[in-house]
CSV table of C-alpha atoms and ligand atoms in Angstrom, one decimal:
chain,number,residue,atom,x,y,z
A,1,MET,CA,-22.3,10.0,16.3
A,2,ASN,CA,-21.5,8.3,13.0
A,3,ARG,CA,-18.4,9.3,11.5
A,4,PRO,CA,-18.5,9.6,7.6
A,5,TYR,CA,-17.2,7.2,5.4
A,6,ASN,CA,-13.8,8.3,4.0
A,7,PHE,CA,-12.4,7.0,0.6
A,8,SER,CA,-9.3,8.9,0.7
A,9,ALA,CA,-6.3,7.3,-1.3
A,10,GLY,CA,-4.0,8.4,1.3
A,11,PRO,CA,-3.4,9.4,4.0
A,12,ALA,CA,-6.5,7.3,4.4
A,13,ALA,CA,-9.0,6.3,6.9
A,14,ILE,CA,-7.6,4.4,10.3
A,15,PRO,CA,-9.9,1.7,11.7
A,16,GLU,CA,-12.2,3.6,14.6
A,17,GLU,CA,-11.0,1.0,17.1
A,18,VAL,CA,-7.4,2.2,16.6
A,19,LEU,CA,-8.2,5.7,16.7
A,20,LYS,CA,-10.1,5.2,19.9
A,21,THR,CA,-7.5,3.4,21.6
A,22,ALA,CA,-4.9,5.8,20.9
A,23,ALA,CA,-7.1,8.6,22.2
A,24,ALA,CA,-7.6,6.7,25.3
A,25,GLU,CA,-3.7,6.3,25.7
A,26,MET,CA,-2.9,9.6,24.5
A,27,LEU,CA,-1.9,11.0,27.9
A,28,ASP,CA,-1.1,7.8,29.9
A,29,TRP,CA,0.0,4.7,28.1
A,30,HIS,CA,-0.4,1.5,30.1
A,31,GLY,CA,0.3,3.5,33.3
A,32,SER,CA,3.5,4.7,32.4
A,33,GLY,CA,2.5,8.1,32.9
A,34,MET,CA,3.6,9.2,29.4
A,35,GLY,CA,2.0,9.4,25.9
A,36,VAL,CA,3.7,7.2,23.5
A,37,MET,CA,5.0,10.3,21.7
A,38,GLU,CA,6.8,11.4,24.8
A,39,MET,CA,8.8,8.2,25.3
A,40,SER,CA,12.2,7.4,24.9
A,41,HIS,CA,12.8,5.0,21.8
A,42,ARG,CA,15.3,3.0,24.0
A,43,GLY,CA,13.2,2.8,27.2
A,44,LYS,CA,11.5,-0.7,28.1
A,45,GLU,CA,8.0,0.8,27.2
A,46,PHE,CA,8.6,1.6,23.7
A,47,ILE,CA,10.8,-1.5,23.0
A,48,SER,CA,7.9,-3.6,24.1
A,49,ILE,CA,5.7,-1.7,21.3
A,50,TYR,CA,8.0,-2.1,18.6
A,51,GLU,CA,8.8,-5.6,19.6
A,52,LYS,CA,5.1,-6.6,19.4
A,53,ALA,CA,4.6,-4.5,16.3
A,54,GLU,CA,7.2,-6.4,14.4
A,55,SER,CA,6.0,-9.9,15.6
A,56,ASP,CA,2.6,-9.2,14.8
A,57,PHE,CA,3.3,-8.1,11.4
A,58,ARG,CA,5.5,-10.9,10.9
A,59,GLU,CA,2.7,-13.4,11.9
A,60,LEU,CA,-0.1,-11.6,10.1
A,61,MET,CA,1.8,-11.6,6.9
A,62,ALA,CA,3.6,-14.8,7.4
A,63,VAL,CA,7.1,-13.2,6.8
A,64,PRO,CA,9.6,-16.0,6.9
A,65,SER,CA,12.6,-15.7,9.2
A,66,GLU,CA,15.3,-14.8,6.4
A,67,PHE,CA,13.5,-11.7,5.9
A,68,LYS,CA,14.3,-8.4,8.0
A,69,ILE,CA,11.3,-6.0,8.9
A,70,LEU,CA,12.5,-2.5,8.9
A,71,PHE,CA,10.7,0.3,10.3
A,72,MET,CA,12.1,3.4,8.3
A,73,GLN,CA,11.3,7.0,7.4
A,74,GLY,CA,10.7,8.8,4.0
A,75,GLY,CA,7.7,7.1,2.7
A,76,GLY,CA,7.5,5.4,-0.7
A,77,LEU,CA,9.5,8.2,-2.6
A,78,ALA,CA,12.2,8.0,-0.3
A,79,GLU,CA,12.4,4.3,-0.9
A,80,ASN,CA,12.6,5.0,-5.0
A,81,ALA,CA,16.1,6.1,-4.0
A,82,ILE,CA,17.0,4.0,-0.9
A,83,VAL,CA,16.2,0.6,-3.0
A,84,PRO,CA,18.5,1.2,-5.7
A,85,LEU,CA,21.1,2.9,-3.3
A,86,ASN,CA,20.9,-0.6,-1.5
A,87,LEU,CA,20.3,-3.1,-4.3
A,88,SER,CA,21.4,-1.7,-7.6
A,89,ARG,CA,25.3,-3.0,-6.9
A,90,GLY,CA,26.4,-0.8,-9.9
A,91,ALA,CA,24.4,-3.1,-12.6
A,92,THR,CA,21.2,-2.7,-14.6
A,93,VAL,CA,17.9,-2.4,-12.7
A,94,ASP,CA,14.8,-3.5,-14.6
A,95,PHE,CA,11.4,-1.5,-14.4
A,96,VAL,CA,7.9,-3.2,-15.1
A,97,VAL,CA,6.0,0.3,-15.5
A,98,THR,CA,2.4,-0.1,-14.7
A,99,GLY,CA,1.3,3.5,-13.8
A,100,SER,CA,2.4,6.6,-12.0
A,101,TRP,CA,4.2,5.0,-9.1
A,102,SER,CA,6.2,2.8,-11.1
A,103,GLN,CA,6.8,5.5,-13.5
A,104,LYS,CA,8.4,7.6,-10.6
A,105,SER,CA,10.2,5.0,-9.3
A,106,ARG,CA,12.1,4.4,-12.4
A,107,LYS,CA,12.7,8.3,-13.0
A,108,GLU,CA,14.3,8.4,-9.6
A,109,ALA,CA,16.4,5.0,-9.8
A,110,ALA,CA,18.2,6.3,-12.9
A,111,LYS,CA,19.9,8.7,-10.6
A,112,TYR,CA,21.4,5.9,-8.7
A,113,ALA,CA,21.6,2.7,-10.6
A,114,ALA,CA,24.3,2.2,-13.6
A,115,GLU,CA,21.2,1.7,-16.0
A,116,VAL,CA,17.5,1.6,-15.9
A,117,HIS,CA,15.8,-0.8,-18.3
A,118,THR,CA,12.0,-0.9,-19.0
A,119,ALA,CA,11.5,-4.3,-19.1
A,120,ALA,CA,7.4,-4.0,-19.7
A,121,SER,CA,5.1,-1.3,-19.9
A,122,GLY,CA,1.2,-0.8,-19.6
A,123,GLU,CA,1.6,2.6,-21.2
A,124,ASP,CA,0.2,1.8,-24.4
A,125,SER,CA,-3.1,0.9,-22.7
A,126,HIS,CA,-3.0,4.1,-20.9
A,127,PHE,CA,-2.4,2.0,-17.8
A,128,THR,CA,-5.8,0.0,-17.8
A,129,THR,CA,-4.0,-3.3,-18.4
A,130,LEU,CA,-0.9,-5.1,-16.8
A,131,PRO,CA,1.8,-6.5,-19.3
A,132,ASP,CA,1.9,-10.3,-19.1
A,133,PRO,CA,5.0,-11.6,-17.4
A,134,ALA,CA,5.7,-14.0,-20.4
A,135,THR,CA,6.2,-10.9,-22.5
A,136,TRP,CA,8.7,-9.0,-20.2
A,137,GLN,CA,12.0,-8.2,-21.6
A,138,LEU,CA,14.1,-8.9,-18.3
A,139,SER,CA,18.0,-8.0,-18.9
A,140,ARG,CA,20.6,-10.5,-18.0
A,141,GLY,CA,22.3,-9.9,-15.0
A,142,ALA,CA,19.8,-7.2,-13.8
A,143,SER,CA,20.6,-6.5,-10.0
A,144,TYR,CA,16.8,-6.4,-9.2
A,145,VAL,CA,13.4,-6.1,-11.0
A,146,HIS,CA,11.0,-3.3,-9.9
A,147,ALA,CA,7.3,-3.5,-10.0
A,148,CYS,CA,4.3,-1.5,-8.2
A,149,THR,CA,2.0,-4.1,-7.2
A,150,ASN,CA,-1.0,-2.0,-6.6
A,151,GLU,CA,-1.1,1.2,-9.0
A,152,THR,CA,-2.8,3.5,-6.4
A,153,ILE,CA,-3.7,6.1,-9.1
A,154,HIS,CA,-4.5,4.2,-12.3
A,155,GLY,CA,-6.1,1.2,-10.3
A,156,VAL,CA,-4.3,-1.8,-11.5
A,157,GLU,CA,-3.2,-4.4,-9.1
A,158,PHE,CA,-1.3,-7.6,-9.6
A,159,GLN,CA,-3.6,-10.7,-8.5
A,160,GLN,CA,-0.3,-12.8,-8.3
A,161,LEU,CA,3.3,-11.8,-8.0
A,162,PRO,CA,4.9,-12.7,-11.0
A,163,ASP,CA,7.4,-15.8,-10.7
A,164,LEU,CA,10.9,-14.4,-12.0
A,165,LYS,CA,12.3,-17.7,-11.7
A,166,ALA,CA,10.1,-19.4,-13.9
A,167,LEU,CA,10.9,-16.5,-16.3
A,168,GLY,CA,14.5,-17.6,-16.3
A,169,CYS,CA,15.5,-14.6,-14.3
A,170,ASP,CA,17.5,-14.9,-10.9
A,171,ALA,CA,17.3,-11.2,-9.8
A,172,PRO,CA,15.4,-10.5,-6.9
A,173,LEU,CA,11.7,-8.9,-7.4
A,174,ALA,CA,11.6,-5.6,-5.4
A,175,ILE,CA,7.9,-4.6,-5.1
A,176,ASP,CA,6.1,-1.2,-3.9
A,177,PHE,CA,3.2,-2.6,-2.0
A,178,SER,CA,2.5,0.8,-0.2
A,179,SER,CA,-1.3,0.9,-1.1
A,180,HIS,CA,-2.1,-2.8,-0.7
A,181,VAL,CA,0.0,-4.1,2.2
A,182,ALA,CA,-2.0,-6.2,4.4
A,183,SER,CA,-5.0,-6.3,2.1
A,184,ARG,CA,-4.3,-9.8,0.8
A,185,PRO,CA,-1.3,-12.3,1.5
A,186,VAL,CA,2.4,-12.0,-0.2
A,187,ASP,CA,3.9,-15.0,-1.8
A,188,TRP,CA,7.3,-14.2,0.0
A,189,SER,CA,8.9,-17.1,-2.2
A,190,ARG,CA,8.6,-14.7,-5.1
A,191,VAL,CA,10.0,-11.4,-3.7
A,192,GLY,CA,13.4,-10.0,-2.4
A,193,LEU,CA,12.1,-7.1,-1.1
A,194,ALA,CA,8.7,-5.0,-0.3
A,195,PHE,CA,8.2,-1.7,0.7
A,196,GLY,CA,5.2,0.4,1.5
A,197,GLY,CA,4.5,3.7,3.1
A,198,ALA,CA,2.2,3.4,6.3
A,199,GLN,CA,-0.6,5.9,5.4
A,200,LYS,CA,-2.8,3.9,3.0
A,201,ASN,CA,-3.4,0.7,4.7
A,202,LEU,CA,-1.4,0.5,8.2
A,203,GLY,CA,-1.5,4.1,9.7
A,204,PRO,CA,-0.2,7.4,9.7
A,205,ALA,CA,2.0,8.9,7.2
A,206,GLY,CA,5.9,9.2,8.5
A,207,LEU,CA,6.3,5.5,8.8
A,208,THR,CA,7.7,3.4,5.8
A,209,LEU,CA,7.9,-0.5,6.3
A,210,VAL,CA,10.5,-2.5,4.6
A,211,VAL,CA,10.6,-6.1,4.6
A,212,VAL,CA,13.8,-7.3,3.0
A,213,ARG,CA,15.5,-10.8,2.5
A,214,GLU,CA,18.7,-11.0,4.5
A,215,ASP,CA,21.3,-11.9,1.7
A,216,LEU,CA,20.1,-8.2,-0.1
A,217,LEU,CA,21.8,-6.7,3.1
A,218,GLY,CA,25.2,-5.2,3.0
A,219,HIS,CA,25.6,-4.4,-0.7
A,220,ALA,CA,24.8,-0.6,-0.5
A,221,LEU,CA,26.7,2.0,-2.6
A,222,PRO,CA,29.4,4.0,-0.9
A,223,ALA,CA,26.8,7.3,-1.3
A,224,CYS,CA,24.0,5.7,0.7
A,225,PRO,CA,23.3,7.6,3.8
A,226,SER,CA,23.8,5.2,6.6
A,227,ALA,CA,20.2,5.9,8.3
A,228,PHE,CA,19.1,4.4,4.5
A,229,ASP,CA,21.5,1.8,4.4
A,230,TYR,CA,19.1,-1.5,5.3
A,231,LYS,CA,22.1,-3.6,6.6
A,232,VAL,CA,22.7,-0.5,9.2
A,233,VAL,CA,19.1,-0.3,10.2
A,234,ALA,CA,18.5,-4.1,10.2
A,235,ASP,CA,21.8,-4.3,12.6
A,236,ASN,CA,20.3,-1.9,14.7
A,237,GLN,CA,16.5,-3.1,15.1
A,238,SER,CA,15.6,0.1,13.3
A,239,MET,CA,17.1,2.3,16.0
A,240,PHE,CA,20.2,3.6,14.0
A,241,ASN,CA,18.3,7.0,14.4
A,242,THR,CA,15.1,7.7,16.0
A,243,PRO,CA,12.2,5.6,14.2
A,244,PRO,CA,8.8,7.1,13.8
A,245,THR,CA,7.7,6.0,17.0
A,246,TRP,CA,4.2,7.4,16.8
A,247,GLY,CA,3.9,5.5,13.4
A,248,ILE,CA,5.0,2.3,14.7
A,249,TYR,CA,2.8,2.6,17.6
A,250,ILE,CA,-0.5,3.1,15.4
A,251,ALA,CA,0.6,0.5,13.1
A,252,GLY,CA,0.9,-1.8,16.0
A,253,LEU,CA,-2.6,-1.1,17.0
A,254,THR,CA,-3.8,-1.6,13.4
A,255,PHE,CA,-1.7,-4.9,13.4
A,256,GLN,CA,-4.0,-6.0,16.7
A,257,TRP,CA,-7.1,-5.0,14.7
A,258,LEU,CA,-6.3,-7.1,12.0
A,259,LYS,CA,-5.6,-10.2,13.9
A,260,GLU,CA,-9.1,-9.8,15.6
A,261,GLN,CA,-11.0,-9.7,12.2
A,262,ARG,CA,-12.8,-12.8,11.1
A,263,GLU,CA,-14.5,-13.6,8.0
A,264,GLY,CA,-16.4,-17.2,8.3
A,265,HIS,CA,-13.2,-19.3,9.2
A,266,ALA,CA,-10.7,-16.8,8.1
A,267,THR,CA,-8.9,-14.4,10.2
A,268,GLY,CA,-6.4,-11.8,9.9
A,269,VAL,CA,-5.4,-10.9,6.4
A,270,ALA,CA,-6.7,-14.0,5.1
A,271,ALA,CA,-10.1,-12.7,6.5
A,272,MET,CA,-9.1,-9.2,4.9
A,273,GLU,CA,-8.9,-10.7,1.5
A,274,LEU,CA,-12.1,-12.0,1.5
A,275,ARG,CA,-13.9,-8.8,2.7
A,276,ASN,CA,-11.7,-6.7,0.3
A,277,ALA,CA,-12.7,-8.8,-2.7
A,278,ALA,CA,-16.3,-8.8,-1.8
A,279,LYS,CA,-16.3,-4.9,-1.4
A,280,ALA,CA,-14.3,-4.3,-4.7
A,281,LYS,CA,-17.0,-6.9,-6.2
A,282,ALA,CA,-20.0,-5.0,-5.3
A,283,LEU,CA,-18.6,-1.4,-6.5
A,284,TYR,CA,-17.3,-2.7,-9.7
A,285,ASP,CA,-20.4,-5.1,-10.4
A,286,PHE,CA,-22.6,-1.7,-9.8
A,287,ILE,CA,-20.5,0.3,-12.2
A,288,ASP,CA,-20.4,-2.1,-14.8
A,289,THR,CA,-24.1,-2.5,-14.8
A,290,SER,CA,-24.6,1.3,-14.8
A,291,ASP,CA,-24.4,3.4,-18.0
A,292,PHE,CA,-23.9,6.6,-16.0
A,293,TYR,CA,-20.8,5.4,-14.3
A,294,VAL,CA,-17.5,3.8,-16.0
A,295,ASN,CA,-14.3,2.1,-15.0
A,296,LYS,CA,-11.6,1.6,-17.8
A,297,VAL,CA,-9.4,-1.1,-16.1
A,298,ALA,CA,-9.3,-4.6,-17.7
A,299,ALA,CA,-11.4,-6.7,-15.5
A,300,ASN,CA,-8.3,-9.2,-14.7
A,301,CYS,CA,-6.2,-6.3,-13.2
A,302,ARG,CA,-8.8,-4.0,-11.2
A,303,SER,CA,-7.4,-3.1,-8.1
A,304,ARG,CA,-9.6,-4.2,-5.1
A,305,MET,CA,-8.1,-1.0,-3.0
A,306,ASN,CA,-8.2,1.9,-5.6
A,307,ILE,CA,-11.1,2.1,-7.9
A,308,PRO,CA,-11.1,5.2,-10.3
A,309,PHE,CA,-14.4,5.9,-12.1
A,310,PHE,CA,-15.9,8.4,-14.2
A,311,LEU,CA,-19.2,9.9,-14.7
A,312,ASN,CA,-20.3,9.7,-18.4
A,313,ASP,CA,-21.0,13.4,-18.1
A,314,GLU,CA,-18.2,14.8,-16.5
A,315,SER,CA,-20.0,18.3,-16.3
A,316,ARG,CA,-21.9,16.8,-13.0
A,317,ASN,CA,-18.5,15.9,-11.4
A,318,ASP,CA,-18.8,18.9,-8.6
A,319,ALA,CA,-22.7,18.2,-8.2
A,320,PHE,CA,-21.5,14.5,-7.5
A,321,LEU,CA,-18.8,15.4,-4.9
A,322,ALA,CA,-20.9,17.9,-3.2
A,323,GLY,CA,-23.8,15.6,-2.7
A,324,ALA,CA,-21.7,12.5,-1.6
A,325,LYS,CA,-20.0,14.9,1.1
A,326,ALA,CA,-23.5,16.0,2.0
A,327,SER,CA,-24.3,12.3,2.4
A,328,GLY,CA,-21.1,11.7,4.3
A,329,LEU,CA,-19.0,10.1,1.7
A,330,LEU,CA,-15.6,11.7,1.6
A,331,GLN,CA,-12.6,12.3,-0.6
A,332,LEU,CA,-14.0,10.7,-3.7
A,333,LYS,CA,-12.4,13.2,-6.2
A,334,GLY,CA,-9.9,11.2,-8.4
A,335,HIS,CA,-6.2,11.9,-8.7
A,336,LYS,CA,-5.5,15.3,-10.6
A,337,SER,CA,-3.3,13.2,-13.3
A,338,VAL,CA,-6.4,11.0,-14.4
A,339,GLY,CA,-9.4,13.0,-13.1
A,340,GLY,CA,-13.0,11.7,-12.4
A,341,MET,CA,-13.5,9.9,-9.1
A,342,ARG,CA,-11.6,7.4,-7.2
A,343,ALA,CA,-13.0,5.4,-4.3
A,344,SER,CA,-10.3,3.7,-2.1
A,345,LEU,CA,-11.7,0.7,-0.1
A,346,TYR,CA,-8.7,0.1,2.3
A,347,ASN,CA,-8.9,-2.4,5.2
A,348,ALA,CA,-10.7,0.1,7.5
A,349,MET,CA,-13.4,0.7,5.0
A,350,PRO,CA,-16.3,-1.6,6.0
A,351,MET,CA,-18.7,-3.2,3.3
A,352,ALA,CA,-21.5,-0.6,5.0
A,353,GLY,CA,-19.5,2.3,3.5
A,354,VAL,CA,-19.1,0.3,0.2
A,355,GLU,CA,-23.1,0.0,0.3
A,356,ALA,CA,-23.7,3.7,1.4
A,357,LEU,CA,-21.5,4.9,-1.6
A,358,ILE,CA,-23.4,2.5,-4.3
A,359,ALA,CA,-26.9,3.8,-2.7
A,360,TYR,CA,-25.7,7.4,-3.3
A,361,MET,CA,-24.3,6.4,-6.7
A,362,ARG,CA,-27.7,4.9,-7.6
A,363,GLU,CA,-29.6,7.8,-6.1
A,364,PHE,CA,-27.6,10.3,-8.2
A,365,ALA,CA,-27.5,8.7,-11.4
A,366,GLN,CA,-31.5,8.2,-11.2
A,367,LYS,CA,-31.8,11.9,-10.4
A,368,HIS,CA,-29.5,13.1,-13.3
A,369,SER,CA,-30.5,10.5,-16.1
B,1,PLP,C1,1.1,6.8,-1.8
B,1,PLP,C2,2.3,5.8,-2.6
B,1,PLP,C3,3.6,6.4,-2.5
B,1,PLP,C4,4.1,7.4,-2.2
B,1,PLP,O1,4.2,7.4,-0.9
B,1,PLP,P1,4.9,8.8,0.0
B,1,PLP,O2,4.9,8.4,1.3
B,1,PLP,O3,4.1,10.1,-0.6
B,1,PLP,O4,6.3,8.9,-0.5
B,1,PLP,C5,4.5,5.3,-3.5
B,1,PLP,N1,4.0,4.2,-4.2
B,1,PLP,C6,2.4,3.9,-3.9
B,1,PLP,C7,2.2,2.9,-4.8
B,1,PLP,C8,1.7,5.0,-3.4
B,1,PLP,O5,0.5,4.5,-3.3
């Protein structure tokens, strides 16, 4: 049985091997007589799952030892509050607004930070470009600078992380990498904190991953809930409260799958980066040479993960989606705020899925031109 290709923006496709392993271990994990969902988070079985997931992620993403890896709950939206509760220290927070997600982050942070300052915005271009870091108006004495490094809805992605130090800014950079975590390497020398919900590229909804530099811990505002105080979470190895055990287990299986991926001599996340670049290029190249479809994002900031596109004749949208579904291509409808279509090409999407999408798009265009 061939499963359809699932282009959902999130919760999104999970590698089939991961789902099969989870299914096989559902009733009895490694002879323990228990499924993972039924285990104490403090028992030796689950501790071994947690420790392997943590060390595999550290290895895959080359996370330096001065960073803590936290497994939390609440998703990206909760982090929009948790980050300022932990990092804002009563000072201004700078925001780089590049699409819907960073807009939401700024709005939420304004509840907790003394002041939020928009250092740069792509709004004038309807979020089809990323403001050049050289033009950012960073505040003196900001507690941190927030950026969303892949805007899932507008389809813009930083191809390189900004170097704040080179811009004369000492504040740490906090990134929302929910929708491209583990799709490419991260230059940790430029980052103070990174957060992401798992349901795009790592596993099921309900798990939130936070990678935070040690020196940023211990400064939470008094009102910060203990379960969301990064220092409390770090000091308790993510077990101050019951962590999302199932999410950690599935993410751990995904990390093992990632470690096995190869492209030429590259392995792991480096292999994923090559594969993701090739997948995205294939689809953008097809869209750009077609006069039936269009993507409006500037070429140098196009996302490899989320590719919004439009039919030039939008009256055919429903027919396009129905035909796609009948061809085994699922969840291509664009976000309601942008409209049109969106193909999300996360790690679990193979090149064959992208080729099948392009073949369908070509055929649909020929039939309706
Ligand atoms: C999906 C997403 C979120 C929101 O995550 P929730 O788990 O729904 O809170 C935040 N930021 C980005 C960039 C996302 O893609």
